[in-house]
Amino acid sequence: MEAEERGINTARQSATDDDRNRNLAALYREHSEGLRLLLLGILRNPAAADEALQQVFLKLLESWDTVQLATVKGWLYTVAYHEALAYRRRSRIDGRALDRLWSQPAWQTNATNTNPAGRLLRIQQRDAVRRAVEELPEAQRDVVQRRMYRDQTFAQIAAEIGCSLNTVLSRMRLAAEKLNRMLEDSQ
Amino acid sequence: MNDDTANDEAVNPEPAGADDLAWRAFRYAAGEMTADEARALEDQMATDPAACEAVVRAVQLGSELAAARPDAEVPATVTPRSLHDARYEPSHTPVAWLSIAAAVCVAFVGGIYWARRGNVAQEPIAQVPPNTATGPTTIDADAWLKLRSLEPAGSDVELAWDGCASEELPDLDVGRGPAVPTWLVDMAGATKQKGNP
């Protein structure tokens, strides 16, 4: 009788584990890319972002019984944010190091998507982005190309093309809005 | 171009709302913020999911643009170079010598590895220690792999353990999105073992 009860409990536990694994996999597929981009934005280091991402999902597993699926997205992003800050503290990135970190672009390493399945999509996306950049008005396109392709700062661009920093920022901003819309449409 | 500039100047003055957040996020991700501004945005991210999402979109946009830079891909064709450019003079490049030395080391280590593997492959199957456990163990798996390697391609021989692997793997459905990494499967497995002592 006792053995039978134990067997039923084990079967129940196994079914629960399967459900959890299925949900966990689905959550990973749905949110890992966004979380990684957030972590990359805060940490500016792909390896650190990957490490922090693992910590986020480890925390999710540890808190599985208390996390509500309906609010899990917010939970994941909050945990990711705190994980990133904790990572910076552990790595003693503060003061001047933090200033240096904030002065470099998050996409400097050009390694934001390590997912092999996403590579084909990325090639298509890259072509679409190039077309979208080509379609920008000349003044905006010039700022985008200088900032993104030649790594010039906005101040350097303003000095080189002989207009105010405000104008350069404005052109980049308009271009970014158009490109963002294009990205959203293409997804 | 002049029209664009006029347009830019007209739109520029302090925008508000979601657009402002998107623009601040872009400047944050681009490394074009002062420390105070960056700190303020990070503080906002702690309580405002919209700020987090804005940063995600900004990093995504920047990454897409960076990936689209013309020098980001390998050229499809090799253009002929002049004889002078093409002449290879390793003595002028210490890095070349280092590369050759590294290649020799790798070849040496690889040779040892493959030589050992070859010896293992030549061991008769009978030398595999007998299995004492009831289920498939590591030793069983090795023996099974050896048996499999001896089978002719396309053999329809069914081995008793063929069904085991799928039962032991976590039941993760394959759909859209990135593949579930092995570390996540391992973590889930470890937690499962804790739950079922």
GROMACS .gro file of C-alpha atoms in nm:
model
  384
    1MET     CA    1   0.000   0.000   0.000
    2GLU     CA    2   0.278   0.237   0.102
    3ALA     CA    3   0.481   0.138  -0.202
    4GLU     CA    4   0.180   0.198  -0.427
    5GLU     CA    5   0.132   0.546  -0.279
    6ARG     CA    6   0.499   0.618  -0.329
    7GLY     CA    7   0.469   0.506  -0.691
    8ILE     CA    8   0.172   0.738  -0.750
    9ASN     CA    9   0.359   1.030  -0.594
   10THR     CA   10   0.662   0.960  -0.810
   11ALA     CA   11   0.446   0.949  -1.122
   12ARG     CA   12   0.280   1.278  -1.022
   13GLN     CA   13   0.618   1.437  -0.958
   14SER     CA   14   0.743   1.314  -1.294
   15ALA     CA   15   0.442   1.464  -1.474
   16THR     CA   16   0.498   1.792  -1.290
   17ASP     CA   17   0.864   1.791  -1.393
   18ASP     CA   18   0.765   1.734  -1.756
   19ASP     CA   19   0.519   2.023  -1.746
   20ARG     CA   20   0.778   2.244  -1.585
   21ASN     CA   21   1.041   2.153  -1.845
   22ARG     CA   22   0.797   2.221  -2.128
   23ASN     CA   23   0.706   2.561  -1.982
   24LEU     CA   24   1.068   2.639  -1.909
   25ALA     CA   25   1.168   2.565  -2.269
   26ALA     CA   26   0.882   2.777  -2.400
   27LEU     CA   27   0.981   3.066  -2.173
   28TYR     CA   28   1.341   3.039  -2.285
   29ARG     CA   29   1.243   3.051  -2.651
   30GLU     CA   30   1.013   3.344  -2.595
   31HIS     CA   31   1.225   3.564  -2.373
   32SER     CA   32   1.592   3.468  -2.390
   33GLU     CA   33   1.678   3.692  -2.685
   34GLY     CA   34   1.517   3.999  -2.532
   35LEU     CA   35   1.675   3.928  -2.194
   36ARG     CA   36   2.013   3.884  -2.354
   37LEU     CA   37   1.980   4.217  -2.535
   38LEU     CA   38   1.890   4.386  -2.206
   39LEU     CA   39   2.187   4.225  -2.031
   40LEU     CA   40   2.413   4.320  -2.320
   41GLY     CA   41   2.286   4.676  -2.294
   42ILE     CA   42   2.374   4.694  -1.926
   43LEU     CA   43   2.694   4.487  -1.928
   44ARG     CA   44   2.831   4.561  -2.280
   45ASN     CA   45   2.999   4.223  -2.282
   46PRO     CA   46   2.851   3.916  -2.459
   47ALA     CA   47   3.019   3.662  -2.228
   48ALA     CA   48   2.899   3.846  -1.919
   49ALA     CA   49   2.550   3.872  -2.070
   50ASP     CA   50   2.543   3.497  -2.134
   51GLU     CA   51   2.656   3.423  -1.779
   52ALA     CA   52   2.394   3.653  -1.633
   53LEU     CA   53   2.129   3.496  -1.858
   54GLN     CA   54   2.210   3.156  -1.712
   55GLN     CA   55   2.173   3.299  -1.364
   56VAL     CA   56   1.832   3.440  -1.455
   57PHE     CA   57   1.704   3.100  -1.564
   58LEU     CA   58   1.864   2.931  -1.266
   59LYS     CA   59   1.673   3.172  -1.043
   60LEU     CA   60   1.358   3.098  -1.240
   61LEU     CA   61   1.404   2.726  -1.174
   62GLU     CA   62   1.468   2.788  -0.806
   63SER     CA   63   1.157   3.003  -0.776
   64TRP     CA   64   0.943   2.794  -1.009
   65ASP     CA   65   0.675   2.717  -0.751
   66THR     CA   66   0.620   3.081  -0.659
   67VAL     CA   67   0.645   3.252  -1.001
   68GLN     CA   68   0.317   3.313  -1.181
   69LEU     CA   69   0.323   3.240  -1.553
   70ALA     CA   70   0.099   3.540  -1.617
   71THR     CA   71   0.355   3.782  -1.477
   72VAL     CA   72   0.668   3.590  -1.557
   73LYS     CA   73   0.792   3.833  -1.825
   74GLY     CA   74   0.815   4.121  -1.580
   75TRP     CA   75   0.970   3.888  -1.325
   76LEU     CA   76   1.237   3.775  -1.574
   77TYR     CA   77   1.328   4.131  -1.675
   78THR     CA   78   1.347   4.248  -1.315
   79VAL     CA   79   1.569   3.955  -1.221
   80ALA     CA   80   1.785   4.014  -1.531
   81TYR     CA   81   1.831   4.379  -1.439
   82HIS     CA   82   1.937   4.293  -1.084
   83GLU     CA   83   2.159   4.010  -1.207
   84ALA     CA   84   2.337   4.252  -1.439
   85LEU     CA   85   2.397   4.501  -1.158
   86ALA     CA   86   2.515   4.219  -0.930
   87TYR     CA   87   2.752   4.102  -1.202
   88ARG     CA   88   2.896   4.452  -1.229
   89ARG     CA   89   2.942   4.469  -0.852
   90ARG     CA   90   3.114   4.131  -0.848
   91SER     CA   91   3.341   4.244  -1.130
   92ARG     CA   92   3.411   4.568  -0.941
   93ILE     CA   93   3.285   4.778  -1.229
   94ASP     CA   94   3.219   5.110  -1.062
   95GLY     CA   95   3.342   5.467  -1.069
   96ARG     CA   96   3.562   5.528  -1.369
   97ALA     CA   97   3.520   5.175  -1.500
   98LEU     CA   98   3.148   5.235  -1.512
   99ASP     CA   99   3.199   5.564  -1.696
  100ARG     CA  100   3.412   5.380  -1.950
  101LEU     CA  101   3.149   5.109  -1.981
  102TRP     CA  102   2.874   5.364  -2.045
  103SER     CA  103   3.081   5.534  -2.312
  104GLN     CA  104   3.105   5.227  -2.535
  105PRO     CA  105   2.823   5.098  -2.751
  106ALA     CA  106   2.646   4.780  -2.646
  107TRP     CA  107   2.685   4.631  -2.993
  108GLN     CA  108   3.058   4.697  -3.024
  109THR     CA  109   3.150   4.330  -3.036
  110ASN     CA  110   2.902   4.247  -3.309
  111ALA     CA  111   2.814   3.924  -3.131
  112THR     CA  112   2.466   3.980  -3.006
  113ASN     CA  113   2.313   3.679  -3.172
  114THR     CA  114   2.496   3.352  -3.119
  115ASN     CA  115   2.194   3.143  -3.196
  116PRO     CA  116   2.276   2.936  -3.509
  117ALA     CA  117   1.910   2.897  -3.595
  118GLY     CA  118   1.880   3.275  -3.608
  119ARG     CA  119   2.166   3.324  -3.853
  120LEU     CA  120   1.964   3.279  -4.170
  121LEU     CA  121   1.707   3.518  -4.033
  122ARG     CA  122   1.988   3.758  -3.951
  123ILE     CA  123   2.114   3.753  -4.310
  124GLN     CA  124   1.767   3.840  -4.435
  125GLN     CA  125   1.737   4.103  -4.165
  126ARG     CA  126   2.074   4.250  -4.254
  127ASP     CA  127   1.971   4.295  -4.616
  128ALA     CA  128   1.645   4.454  -4.504
  129VAL     CA  129   1.833   4.692  -4.272
  130ARG     CA  130   2.069   4.791  -4.552
  131ARG     CA  131   1.777   4.864  -4.780
  132ALA     CA  132   1.610   5.066  -4.506
  133VAL     CA  133   1.926   5.269  -4.447
  134GLU     CA  134   1.954   5.336  -4.820
  135GLU     CA  135   1.597   5.463  -4.822
  136LEU     CA  136   1.662   5.722  -4.550
  137PRO     CA  137   1.692   6.087  -4.653
  138GLU     CA  138   2.051   6.164  -4.742
  139ALA     CA  139   2.126   6.375  -4.433
  140GLN     CA  140   1.994   6.109  -4.196
  141ARG     CA  141   2.165   5.830  -4.388
  142ASP     CA  142   2.496   6.014  -4.363
  143VAL     CA  143   2.468   6.041  -3.984
  144VAL     CA  144   2.365   5.677  -3.949
  145GLN     CA  145   2.653   5.556  -4.163
  146ARG     CA  146   2.907   5.770  -3.983
  147ARG     CA  147   2.781   5.668  -3.639
  148MET     CA  148   2.715   5.302  -3.701
  149TYR     CA  149   2.959   5.210  -3.975
  150ARG     CA  150   3.253   5.439  -3.899
  151ASP     CA  151   3.207   5.451  -3.520
  152GLN     CA  152   3.224   5.831  -3.510
  153THR     CA  153   3.068   5.996  -3.207
  154PHE     CA  154   2.785   6.243  -3.259
  155ALA     CA  155   3.023   6.525  -3.159
  156GLN     CA  156   3.278   6.414  -3.419
  157ILE     CA  157   3.008   6.393  -3.685
  158ALA     CA  158   2.885   6.742  -3.600
  159ALA     CA  159   3.237   6.881  -3.624
  160GLU     CA  160   3.308   6.703  -3.950
  161ILE     CA  161   2.993   6.794  -4.139
  162GLY     CA  162   2.982   7.143  -3.990
  163CYS     CA  163   2.645   7.152  -3.817
  164SER     CA  164   2.529   7.164  -3.458
  165LEU     CA  165   2.532   6.862  -3.231
  166ASN     CA  166   2.160   6.914  -3.189
  167THR     CA  167   2.104   6.873  -3.561
  168VAL     CA  168   2.310   6.556  -3.574
  169LEU     CA  169   2.122   6.411  -3.277
  170SER     CA  170   1.795   6.502  -3.436
  171ARG     CA  171   1.883   6.333  -3.764
  172MET     CA  172   1.996   6.020  -3.587
  173ARG     CA  173   1.684   6.021  -3.381
  174LEU     CA  174   1.454   6.047  -3.682
  175ALA     CA  175   1.650   5.775  -3.857
  176ALA     CA  176   1.638   5.549  -3.551
  177GLU     CA  177   1.261   5.591  -3.529
  178LYS     CA  178   1.216   5.497  -3.895
  179LEU     CA  179   1.451   5.202  -3.867
  180ASN     CA  180   1.280   5.085  -3.549
  181ARG     CA  181   0.944   5.091  -3.725
  182MET     CA  182   1.094   4.898  -4.012
  183LEU     CA  183   1.234   4.637  -3.773
  184GLU     CA  184   0.900   4.600  -3.599
  185ASP     CA  185   0.721   4.561  -3.932
  186SER     CA  186   0.966   4.299  -4.050
  187GLN     CA  187   0.919   4.086  -3.738
  188MET     CA  188   1.914   6.770  -4.791
  189ASN     CA  189   1.829   7.123  -4.688
  190ASP     CA  190   1.468   7.023  -4.652
  191ASP     CA  191   1.574   6.739  -4.427
  192THR     CA  192   1.782   6.972  -4.215
  193ALA     CA  193   1.497   7.214  -4.176
  194ASN     CA  194   1.275   6.924  -4.085
  195ASP     CA  195   1.529   6.798  -3.831
  196GLU     CA  196   1.559   7.134  -3.658
  197ALA     CA  197   1.183   7.167  -3.637
  198VAL     CA  198   1.138   6.824  -3.480
  199ASN     CA  199   1.433   6.843  -3.247
  200PRO     CA  200   1.308   7.043  -2.945
  201GLU     CA  201   1.251   6.830  -2.635
  202PRO     CA  202   1.019   6.550  -2.732
  203ALA     CA  203   0.829   6.365  -2.463
  204GLY     CA  204   0.678   6.030  -2.377
  205ALA     CA  205   0.763   5.696  -2.532
  206ASP     CA  206   0.965   5.854  -2.813
  207ASP     CA  207   1.184   6.027  -2.562
  208LEU     CA  208   1.237   5.701  -2.377
  209ALA     CA  209   1.328   5.524  -2.702
  210TRP     CA  210   1.575   5.795  -2.789
  211ARG     CA  211   1.732   5.797  -2.443
  212ALA     CA  212   1.759   5.419  -2.461
  213PHE     CA  213   1.930   5.445  -2.798
  214ARG     CA  214   2.181   5.699  -2.668
  215TYR     CA  215   2.238   5.480  -2.362
  216ALA     CA  216   2.304   5.174  -2.577
  217ALA     CA  217   2.518   5.375  -2.817
  218GLY     CA  218   2.741   5.495  -2.534
  219GLU     CA  219   2.640   5.855  -2.602
  220MET     CA  220   2.511   5.951  -2.257
  221THR     CA  221   2.671   6.125  -1.965
  222ALA     CA  222   2.723   5.914  -1.655
  223ASP     CA  223   2.441   6.095  -1.479
  224GLU     CA  224   2.199   6.033  -1.765
  225ALA     CA  225   2.300   5.668  -1.785
  226ARG     CA  226   2.258   5.624  -1.411
  227ALA     CA  227   1.916   5.789  -1.425
  228LEU     CA  228   1.802   5.557  -1.704
  229GLU     CA  229   1.930   5.251  -1.518
  230ASP     CA  230   1.743   5.364  -1.207
  231GLN     CA  231   1.432   5.398  -1.418
  232MET     CA  232   1.484   5.046  -1.555
  233ALA     CA  233   1.462   4.908  -1.201
  234THR     CA  234   1.096   5.003  -1.175
  235ASP     CA  235   0.976   5.072  -1.530
  236PRO     CA  236   0.944   4.772  -1.766
  237ALA     CA  237   0.897   5.014  -2.057
  238ALA     CA  238   1.251   5.143  -1.997
  239CYS     CA  239   1.384   4.786  -2.011
  240GLU     CA  240   1.197   4.721  -2.334
  241ALA     CA  241   1.326   5.046  -2.483
  242VAL     CA  242   1.682   4.937  -2.408
  243VAL     CA  243   1.614   4.596  -2.562
  244ARG     CA  244   1.487   4.760  -2.881
  245ALA     CA  245   1.777   5.005  -2.889
  246VAL     CA  246   2.037   4.730  -2.853
  247GLN     CA  247   1.855   4.528  -3.117
  248LEU     CA  248   1.849   4.819  -3.360
  249GLY     CA  249   2.216   4.896  -3.299
  250SER     CA  250   2.306   4.530  -3.341
  251GLU     CA  251   2.113   4.507  -3.667
  252LEU     CA  252   2.280   4.819  -3.798
  253ALA     CA  253   2.624   4.701  -3.685
  254ALA     CA  254   2.564   4.366  -3.854
  255ALA     CA  255   2.465   4.548  -4.173
  256ARG     CA  256   2.786   4.746  -4.200
  257PRO     CA  257   2.946   4.685  -4.537
  258ASP     CA  258   3.267   4.543  -4.388
  259ALA     CA  259   3.077   4.297  -4.167
  260GLU     CA  260   3.076   4.019  -4.426
  261VAL     CA  261   3.344   3.823  -4.607
  262PRO     CA  262   3.377   3.934  -4.972
  263ALA     CA  263   3.214   3.688  -5.209
  264THR     CA  264   3.494   3.698  -5.464
  265VAL     CA  265   3.870   3.714  -5.431
  266THR     CA  266   4.008   4.009  -5.621
  267PRO     CA  267   4.349   3.956  -5.782
  268ARG     CA  268   4.629   4.140  -5.609
  269SER     CA  269   4.950   4.267  -5.753
  270LEU     CA  270   5.252   4.037  -5.742
  271HIS     CA  271   5.414   4.260  -5.487
  272ASP     CA  272   5.115   4.241  -5.254
  273ALA     CA  273   5.074   3.870  -5.306
  274ARG     CA  274   5.436   3.781  -5.228
  275TYR     CA  275   5.449   3.593  -4.901
  276GLU     CA  276   5.744   3.670  -4.683
  277PRO     CA  277   5.704   3.491  -4.349
  278SER     CA  278   6.042   3.611  -4.223
  279HIS     CA  279   5.900   3.963  -4.218
  280THR     CA  280   5.603   3.867  -4.000
  281PRO     CA  281   5.676   3.720  -3.654
  282VAL     CA  282   5.305   3.649  -3.623
  283ALA     CA  283   5.334   3.412  -3.918
  284TRP     CA  284   5.608   3.216  -3.740
  285LEU     CA  285   5.398   3.200  -3.426
  286SER     CA  286   5.104   3.077  -3.631
  287ILE     CA  287   5.316   2.803  -3.788
  288ALA     CA  288   5.446   2.697  -3.444
  289ALA     CA  289   5.090   2.688  -3.308
  290ALA     CA  290   4.974   2.481  -3.606
  291VAL     CA  291   5.258   2.230  -3.550
  292CYS     CA  292   5.163   2.200  -3.181
  293VAL     CA  293   4.799   2.145  -3.265
  294ALA     CA  294   4.889   1.883  -3.526
  295PHE     CA  295   5.115   1.705  -3.274
  296VAL     CA  296   4.851   1.698  -3.000
  297GLY     CA  297   4.585   1.598  -3.252
  298GLY     CA  298   4.809   1.317  -3.378
  299ILE     CA  299   4.852   1.176  -3.027
  300TYR     CA  300   4.478   1.200  -2.967
  301TRP     CA  301   4.384   1.020  -3.287
  302ALA     CA  302   4.654   0.759  -3.233
  303ARG     CA  303   4.503   0.678  -2.891
  304ARG     CA  304   4.154   0.674  -3.032
  305GLY     CA  305   4.269   0.435  -3.301
  306ASN     CA  306   4.404   0.197  -3.034
  307VAL     CA  307   4.075   0.207  -2.846
  308ALA     CA  308   3.879   0.137  -3.162
  309GLN     CA  309   4.091  -0.171  -3.232
  310GLU     CA  310   4.015  -0.330  -2.892
  311PRO     CA  311   3.795  -0.636  -2.927
  312ILE     CA  312   3.442  -0.592  -2.799
  313ALA     CA  313   3.488  -0.889  -2.568
  314GLN     CA  314   3.724  -0.680  -2.355
  315VAL     CA  315   3.443  -0.454  -2.248
  316PRO     CA  316   3.374  -0.535  -1.881
  317PRO     CA  317   3.048  -0.714  -1.823
  318ASN     CA  318   2.755  -0.507  -1.703
  319THR     CA  319   2.628  -0.570  -1.355
  320ALA     CA  320   2.359  -0.303  -1.334
  321THR     CA  321   2.005  -0.353  -1.455
  322GLY     CA  322   1.974  -0.040  -1.676
  323PRO     CA  323   2.202   0.097  -1.946
  324THR     CA  324   2.521   0.237  -1.792
  325THR     CA  325   2.814   0.425  -1.937
  326ILE     CA  326   2.989   0.098  -2.011
  327ASP     CA  327   2.676  -0.031  -2.182
  328ALA     CA  328   2.661   0.282  -2.388
  329ASP     CA  329   3.022   0.241  -2.500
  330ALA     CA  330   2.962  -0.120  -2.596
  331TRP     CA  331   2.643  -0.023  -2.774
  332LEU     CA  332   2.823   0.245  -2.970
  333LYS     CA  333   3.091  -0.003  -3.068
  334LEU     CA  334   2.826  -0.250  -3.182
  335ARG     CA  335   2.656   0.023  -3.376
  336SER     CA  336   2.982   0.123  -3.543
  337LEU     CA  337   3.026  -0.237  -3.666
  338GLU     CA  338   2.680  -0.252  -3.816
  339PRO     CA  339   2.652  -0.193  -4.190
  340ALA     CA  340   2.493   0.136  -4.284
  341GLY     CA  341   2.117   0.113  -4.311
  342SER     CA  342   2.101  -0.197  -4.096
  343ASP     CA  343   1.756  -0.255  -3.956
  344VAL     CA  344   1.878  -0.449  -3.653
  345GLU     CA  345   1.687  -0.324  -3.350
  346LEU     CA  346   1.887  -0.303  -3.029
  347ALA     CA  347   1.714  -0.334  -2.696
  348TRP     CA  348   1.814   0.012  -2.570
  349ASP     CA  349   1.705   0.207  -2.876
  350GLY     CA  350   1.406   0.348  -2.696
  351CYS     CA  351   1.588   0.451  -2.379
  352ALA     CA  352   1.742   0.776  -2.495
  353SER     CA  353   1.416   0.946  -2.577
  354GLU     CA  354   1.266   0.842  -2.245
  355GLU     CA  355   1.552   0.989  -2.048
  356LEU     CA  356   1.561   1.322  -2.228
  357PRO     CA  357   1.339   1.595  -2.093
  358ASP     CA  358   1.026   1.640  -2.294
  359LEU     CA  359   1.096   1.982  -2.444
  360ASP     CA  360   0.885   2.073  -2.743
  361VAL     CA  361   1.067   2.217  -3.041
  362GLY     CA  362   0.905   2.526  -3.183
  363ARG     CA  363   0.985   2.887  -3.274
  364GLY     CA  364   1.264   3.077  -3.109
  365PRO     CA  365   1.619   2.991  -3.012
  366ALA     CA  366   1.707   2.632  -2.933
  367VAL     CA  367   1.702   2.543  -2.567
  368PRO     CA  368   2.069   2.528  -2.461
  369THR     CA  369   2.222   2.224  -2.292
  370TRP     CA  370   2.295   2.420  -1.974
  371LEU     CA  371   1.924   2.481  -1.926
  372VAL     CA  372   1.845   2.114  -1.981
  373ASP     CA  373   2.121   2.025  -1.732
  374MET     CA  374   1.987   2.271  -1.476
  375ALA     CA  375   1.634   2.134  -1.515
  376GLY     CA  376   1.769   1.780  -1.482
  377ALA     CA  377   1.962   1.866  -1.167
  378THR     CA  378   1.657   2.024  -1.011
  379LYS     CA  379   1.448   1.722  -1.112
  380GLN     CA  380   1.692   1.489  -0.936
  381LYS     CA  381   1.669   1.703  -0.624
  382GLY     CA  382   1.292   1.681  -0.639
  383ASN     CA  383   1.297   1.301  -0.684
  384PRO     CA  384   1.557   1.161  -0.447
   0.00000   0.00000   0.00000
